[in-house]
PDB file of C-alpha atoms and ligand atoms in Angstrom:
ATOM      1  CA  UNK A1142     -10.455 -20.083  -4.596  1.00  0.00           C
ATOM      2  CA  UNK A1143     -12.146 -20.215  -7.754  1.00  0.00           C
ATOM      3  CA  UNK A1144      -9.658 -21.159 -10.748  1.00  0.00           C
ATOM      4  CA  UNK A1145     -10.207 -18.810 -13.652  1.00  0.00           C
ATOM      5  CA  UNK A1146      -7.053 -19.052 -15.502  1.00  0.00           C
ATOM      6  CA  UNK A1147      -6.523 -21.792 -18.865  1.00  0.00           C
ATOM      7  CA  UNK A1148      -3.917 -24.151 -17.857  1.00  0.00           C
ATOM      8  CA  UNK A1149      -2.206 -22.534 -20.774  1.00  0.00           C
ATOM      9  CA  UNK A1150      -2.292 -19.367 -19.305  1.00  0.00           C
ATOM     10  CA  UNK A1151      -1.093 -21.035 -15.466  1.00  0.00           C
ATOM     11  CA  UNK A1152       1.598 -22.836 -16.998  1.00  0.00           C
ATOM     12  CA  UNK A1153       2.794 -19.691 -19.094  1.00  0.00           C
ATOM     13  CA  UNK A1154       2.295 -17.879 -15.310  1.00  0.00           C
ATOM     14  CA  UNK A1155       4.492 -20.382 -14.137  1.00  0.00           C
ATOM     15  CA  UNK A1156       7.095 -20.446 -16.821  1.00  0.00           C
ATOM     16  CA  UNK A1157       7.435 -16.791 -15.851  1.00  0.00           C
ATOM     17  CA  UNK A1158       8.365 -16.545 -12.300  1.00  0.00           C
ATOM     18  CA  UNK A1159      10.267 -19.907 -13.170  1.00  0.00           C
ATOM     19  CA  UNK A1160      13.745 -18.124 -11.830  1.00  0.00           C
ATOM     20  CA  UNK A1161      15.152 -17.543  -7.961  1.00  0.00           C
ATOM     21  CA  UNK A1162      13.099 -18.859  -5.317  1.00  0.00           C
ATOM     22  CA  UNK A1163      10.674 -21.517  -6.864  1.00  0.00           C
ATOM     23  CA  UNK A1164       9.378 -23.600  -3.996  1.00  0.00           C
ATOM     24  CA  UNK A1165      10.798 -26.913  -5.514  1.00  0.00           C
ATOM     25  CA  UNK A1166      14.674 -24.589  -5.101  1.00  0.00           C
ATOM     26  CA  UNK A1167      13.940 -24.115  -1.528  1.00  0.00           C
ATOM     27  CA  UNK A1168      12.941 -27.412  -0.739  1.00  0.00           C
ATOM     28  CA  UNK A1169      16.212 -29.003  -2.491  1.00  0.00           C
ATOM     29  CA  UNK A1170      18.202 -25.980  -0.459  1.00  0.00           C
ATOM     30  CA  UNK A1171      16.762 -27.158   3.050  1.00  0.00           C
ATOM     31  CA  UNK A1172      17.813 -30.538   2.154  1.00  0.00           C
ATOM     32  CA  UNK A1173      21.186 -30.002   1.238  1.00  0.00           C
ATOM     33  CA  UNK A1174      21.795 -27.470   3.888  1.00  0.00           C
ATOM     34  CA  UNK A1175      20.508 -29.939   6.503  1.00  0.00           C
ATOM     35  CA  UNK A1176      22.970 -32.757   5.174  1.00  0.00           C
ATOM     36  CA  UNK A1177      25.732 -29.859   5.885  1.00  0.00           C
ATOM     37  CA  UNK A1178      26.701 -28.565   2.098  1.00  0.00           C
ATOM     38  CA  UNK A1179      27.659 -25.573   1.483  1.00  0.00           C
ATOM     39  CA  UNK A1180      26.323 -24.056  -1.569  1.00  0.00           C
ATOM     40  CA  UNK A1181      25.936 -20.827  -3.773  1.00  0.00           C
ATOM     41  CA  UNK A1182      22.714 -20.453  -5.524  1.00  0.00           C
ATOM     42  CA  UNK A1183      21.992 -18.175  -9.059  1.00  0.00           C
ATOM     43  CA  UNK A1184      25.413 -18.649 -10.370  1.00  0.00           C
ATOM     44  CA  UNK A1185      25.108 -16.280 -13.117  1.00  0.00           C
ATOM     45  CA  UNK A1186      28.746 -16.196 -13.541  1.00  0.00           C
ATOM     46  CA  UNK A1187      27.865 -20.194 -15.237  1.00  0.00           C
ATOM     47  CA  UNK A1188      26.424 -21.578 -18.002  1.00  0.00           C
ATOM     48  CA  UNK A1189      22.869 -21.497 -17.883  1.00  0.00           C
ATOM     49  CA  UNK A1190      23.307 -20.044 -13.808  1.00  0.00           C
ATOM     50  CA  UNK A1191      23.074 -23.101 -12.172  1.00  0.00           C
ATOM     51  CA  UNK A1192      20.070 -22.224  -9.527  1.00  0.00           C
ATOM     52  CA  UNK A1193      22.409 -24.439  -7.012  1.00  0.00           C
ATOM     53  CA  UNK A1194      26.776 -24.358  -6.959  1.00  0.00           C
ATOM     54  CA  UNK A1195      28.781 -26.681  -4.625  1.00  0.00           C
ATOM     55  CA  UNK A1196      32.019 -25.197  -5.361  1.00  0.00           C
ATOM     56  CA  UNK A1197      33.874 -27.718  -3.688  1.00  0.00           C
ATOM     57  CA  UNK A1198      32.218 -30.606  -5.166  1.00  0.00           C
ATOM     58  CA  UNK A1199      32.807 -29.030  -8.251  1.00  0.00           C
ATOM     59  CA  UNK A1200      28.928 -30.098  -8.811  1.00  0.00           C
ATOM     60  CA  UNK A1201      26.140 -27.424 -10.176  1.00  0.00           C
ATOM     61  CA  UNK A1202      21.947 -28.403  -9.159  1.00  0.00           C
ATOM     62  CA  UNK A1203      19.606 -27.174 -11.899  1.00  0.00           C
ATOM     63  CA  UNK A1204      16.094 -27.251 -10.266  1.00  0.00           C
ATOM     64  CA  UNK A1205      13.554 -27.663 -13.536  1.00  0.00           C
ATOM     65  CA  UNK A1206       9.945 -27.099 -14.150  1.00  0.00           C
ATOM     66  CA  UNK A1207       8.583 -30.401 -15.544  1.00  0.00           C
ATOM     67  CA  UNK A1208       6.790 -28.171 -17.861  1.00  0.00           C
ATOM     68  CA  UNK A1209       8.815 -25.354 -19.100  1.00  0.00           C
ATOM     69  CA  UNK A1210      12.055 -28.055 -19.179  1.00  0.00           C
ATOM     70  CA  UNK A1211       9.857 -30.421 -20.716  1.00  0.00           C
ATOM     71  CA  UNK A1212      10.941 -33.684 -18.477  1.00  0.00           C
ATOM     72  CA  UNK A1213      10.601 -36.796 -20.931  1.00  0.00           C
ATOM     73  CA  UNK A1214       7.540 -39.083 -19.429  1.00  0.00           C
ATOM     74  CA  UNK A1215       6.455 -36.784 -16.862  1.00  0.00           C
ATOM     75  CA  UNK A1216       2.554 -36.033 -16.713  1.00  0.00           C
ATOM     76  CA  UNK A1217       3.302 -32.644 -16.014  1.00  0.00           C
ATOM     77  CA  UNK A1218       5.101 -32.146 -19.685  1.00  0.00           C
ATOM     78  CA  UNK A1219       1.860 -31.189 -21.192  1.00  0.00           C
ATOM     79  CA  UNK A1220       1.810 -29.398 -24.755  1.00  0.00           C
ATOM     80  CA  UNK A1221      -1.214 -26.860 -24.812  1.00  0.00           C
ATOM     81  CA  UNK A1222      -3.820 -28.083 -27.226  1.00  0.00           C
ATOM     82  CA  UNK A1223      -3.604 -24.596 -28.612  1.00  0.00           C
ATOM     83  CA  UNK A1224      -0.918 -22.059 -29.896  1.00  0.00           C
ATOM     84  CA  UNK A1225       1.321 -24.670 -30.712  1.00  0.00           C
ATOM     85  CA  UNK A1226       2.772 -22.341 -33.455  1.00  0.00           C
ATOM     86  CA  UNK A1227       3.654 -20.405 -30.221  1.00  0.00           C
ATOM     87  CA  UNK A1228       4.684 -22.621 -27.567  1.00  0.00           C
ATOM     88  CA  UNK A1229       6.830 -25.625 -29.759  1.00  0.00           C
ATOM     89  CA  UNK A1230       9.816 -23.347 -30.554  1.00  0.00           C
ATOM     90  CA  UNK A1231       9.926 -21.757 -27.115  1.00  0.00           C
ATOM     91  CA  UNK A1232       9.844 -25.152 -25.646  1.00  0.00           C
ATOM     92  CA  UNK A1233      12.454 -26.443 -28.446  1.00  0.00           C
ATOM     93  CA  UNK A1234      14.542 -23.535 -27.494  1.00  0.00           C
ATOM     94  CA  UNK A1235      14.231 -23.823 -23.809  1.00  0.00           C
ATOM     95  CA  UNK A1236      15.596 -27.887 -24.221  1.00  0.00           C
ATOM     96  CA  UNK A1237      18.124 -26.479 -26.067  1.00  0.00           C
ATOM     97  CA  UNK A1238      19.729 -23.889 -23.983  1.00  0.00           C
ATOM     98  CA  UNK A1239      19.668 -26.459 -21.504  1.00  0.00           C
ATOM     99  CA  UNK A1240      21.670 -28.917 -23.254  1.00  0.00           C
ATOM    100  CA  UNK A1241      24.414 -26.471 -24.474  1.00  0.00           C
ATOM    101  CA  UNK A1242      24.661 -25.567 -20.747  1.00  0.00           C
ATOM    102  CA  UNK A1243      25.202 -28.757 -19.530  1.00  0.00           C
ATOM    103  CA  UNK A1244      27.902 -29.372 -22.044  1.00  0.00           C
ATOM    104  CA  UNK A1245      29.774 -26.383 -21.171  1.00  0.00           C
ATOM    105  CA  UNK A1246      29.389 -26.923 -18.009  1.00  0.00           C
ATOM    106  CA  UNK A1247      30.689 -30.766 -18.114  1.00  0.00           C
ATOM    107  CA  UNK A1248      33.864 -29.353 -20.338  1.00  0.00           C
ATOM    108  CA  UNK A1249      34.515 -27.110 -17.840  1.00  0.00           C
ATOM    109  CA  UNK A1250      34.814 -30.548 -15.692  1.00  0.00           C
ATOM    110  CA  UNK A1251      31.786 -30.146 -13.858  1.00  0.00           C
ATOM    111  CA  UNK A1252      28.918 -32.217 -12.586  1.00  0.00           C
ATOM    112  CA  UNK A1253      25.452 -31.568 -13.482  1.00  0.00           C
ATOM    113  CA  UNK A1254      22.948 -33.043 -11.318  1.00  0.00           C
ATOM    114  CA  UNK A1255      19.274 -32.078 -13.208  1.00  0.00           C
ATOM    115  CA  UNK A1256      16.827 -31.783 -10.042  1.00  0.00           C
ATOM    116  CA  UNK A1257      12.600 -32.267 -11.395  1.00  0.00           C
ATOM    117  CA  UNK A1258      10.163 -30.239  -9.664  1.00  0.00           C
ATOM    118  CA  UNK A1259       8.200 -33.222  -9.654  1.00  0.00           C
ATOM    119  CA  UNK A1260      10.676 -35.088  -7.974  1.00  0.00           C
ATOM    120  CA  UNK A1261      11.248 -32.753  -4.883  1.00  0.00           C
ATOM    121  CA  UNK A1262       7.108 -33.112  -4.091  1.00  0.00           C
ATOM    122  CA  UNK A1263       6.733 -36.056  -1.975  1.00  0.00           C
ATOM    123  CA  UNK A1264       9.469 -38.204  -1.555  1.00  0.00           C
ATOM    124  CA  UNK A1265      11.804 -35.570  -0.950  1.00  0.00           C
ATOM    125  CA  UNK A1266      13.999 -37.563   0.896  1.00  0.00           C
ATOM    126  CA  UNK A1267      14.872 -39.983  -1.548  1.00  0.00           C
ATOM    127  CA  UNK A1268      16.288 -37.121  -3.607  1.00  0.00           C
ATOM    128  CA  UNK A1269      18.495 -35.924  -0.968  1.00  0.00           C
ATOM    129  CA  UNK A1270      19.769 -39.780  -0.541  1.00  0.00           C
ATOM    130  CA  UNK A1271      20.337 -39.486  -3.807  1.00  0.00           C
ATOM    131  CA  UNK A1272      22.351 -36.557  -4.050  1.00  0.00           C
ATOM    132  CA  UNK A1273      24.486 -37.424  -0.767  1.00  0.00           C
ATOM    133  CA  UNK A1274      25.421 -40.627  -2.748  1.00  0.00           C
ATOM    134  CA  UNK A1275      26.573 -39.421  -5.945  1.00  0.00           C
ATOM    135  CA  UNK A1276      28.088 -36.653  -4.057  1.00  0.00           C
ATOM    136  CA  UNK A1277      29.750 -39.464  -1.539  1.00  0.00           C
ATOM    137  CA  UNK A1278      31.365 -41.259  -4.799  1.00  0.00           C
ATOM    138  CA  UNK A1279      32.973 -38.135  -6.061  1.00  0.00           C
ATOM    139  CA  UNK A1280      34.722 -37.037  -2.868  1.00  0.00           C
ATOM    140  CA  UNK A1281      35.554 -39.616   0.319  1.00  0.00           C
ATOM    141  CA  UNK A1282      32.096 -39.390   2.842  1.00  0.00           C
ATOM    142  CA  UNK A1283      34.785 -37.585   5.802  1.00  0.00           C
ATOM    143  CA  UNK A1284      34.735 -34.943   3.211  1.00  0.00           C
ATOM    144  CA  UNK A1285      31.009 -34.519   3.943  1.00  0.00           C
ATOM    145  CA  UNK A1286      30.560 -32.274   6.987  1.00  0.00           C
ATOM    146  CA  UNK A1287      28.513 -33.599   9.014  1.00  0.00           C
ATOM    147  CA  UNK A1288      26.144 -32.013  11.212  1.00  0.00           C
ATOM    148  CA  UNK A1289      25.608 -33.339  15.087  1.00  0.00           C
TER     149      UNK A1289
HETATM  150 ZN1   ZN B2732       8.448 -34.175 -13.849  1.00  0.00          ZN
END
């Protein structure tokens, strides 16, 4: 298929249907459901609604777009070349709401596990290793259910 949109335009496309049901959310949800979590997802009772609860781990998921969430070193944090005047503050603002969210959240005695989108392409399985073992160190692994 012929590409006709400006990559300013895609990412701004992108940016907007950011919310429930990104591909990168669904991916992290098969992997956690596999591994036997339980989970809520668009907690908009939260700060920020965490895209992903584990109530019982008392741990939120937030599944970010490289782009919008601008993750620090990532090729996929470009800045358009034009309309900066436009997209700076949004992106300033967009880091910032994150941030005040996370602190809330961690007041609130919560864990905040950040999940890239660039991350869940790939080597998806690392990521869930990764989450199983921070999970494992708050709460004792026969806490875990484990599926047969
Ligand atoms: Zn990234």
């Amino acid at each position: 298929m012929a590409d006709h949109l400006s990559p300013e335009r895609r990412s701004w496309n992108m940016a907007r249907i950011r919310n429930k049901d990104t591909k990168p959310e669904i991916i992290l949800r098969s992997h956690l459901h596999r591994m036997g979590f339980r989970f809520r997802k668009n907690v908009t009772g939260l700060p920020g609604s965490p895209d992903i609860v584990l109530p019982r781990f008392k741990t939120v998921f937030f599944v970010n777009g490289c782009f919008w969430h601008r993750h620090s070193g990532c090729a996929k944090t470009t800045t358009p070349a034009t309309n900066t005047d436009y997209w700076l503050p949004k992106f300033v603002g967009t880091v910032k709401r994150d941030r005040k969210a996370n602190e809330m959240l961690r007041k609130d005695g919560w864990s905040v596990i950040v999940v890239w989108e660039c991350q869940l392409q790939g080597a998806t399985d690392m990521v869930a290793g990764k989450i199983a073992r921070h999970l494992s160190k708050k709460t004792p692994l026969n806490m875990i259910r484990k599926r047969d």
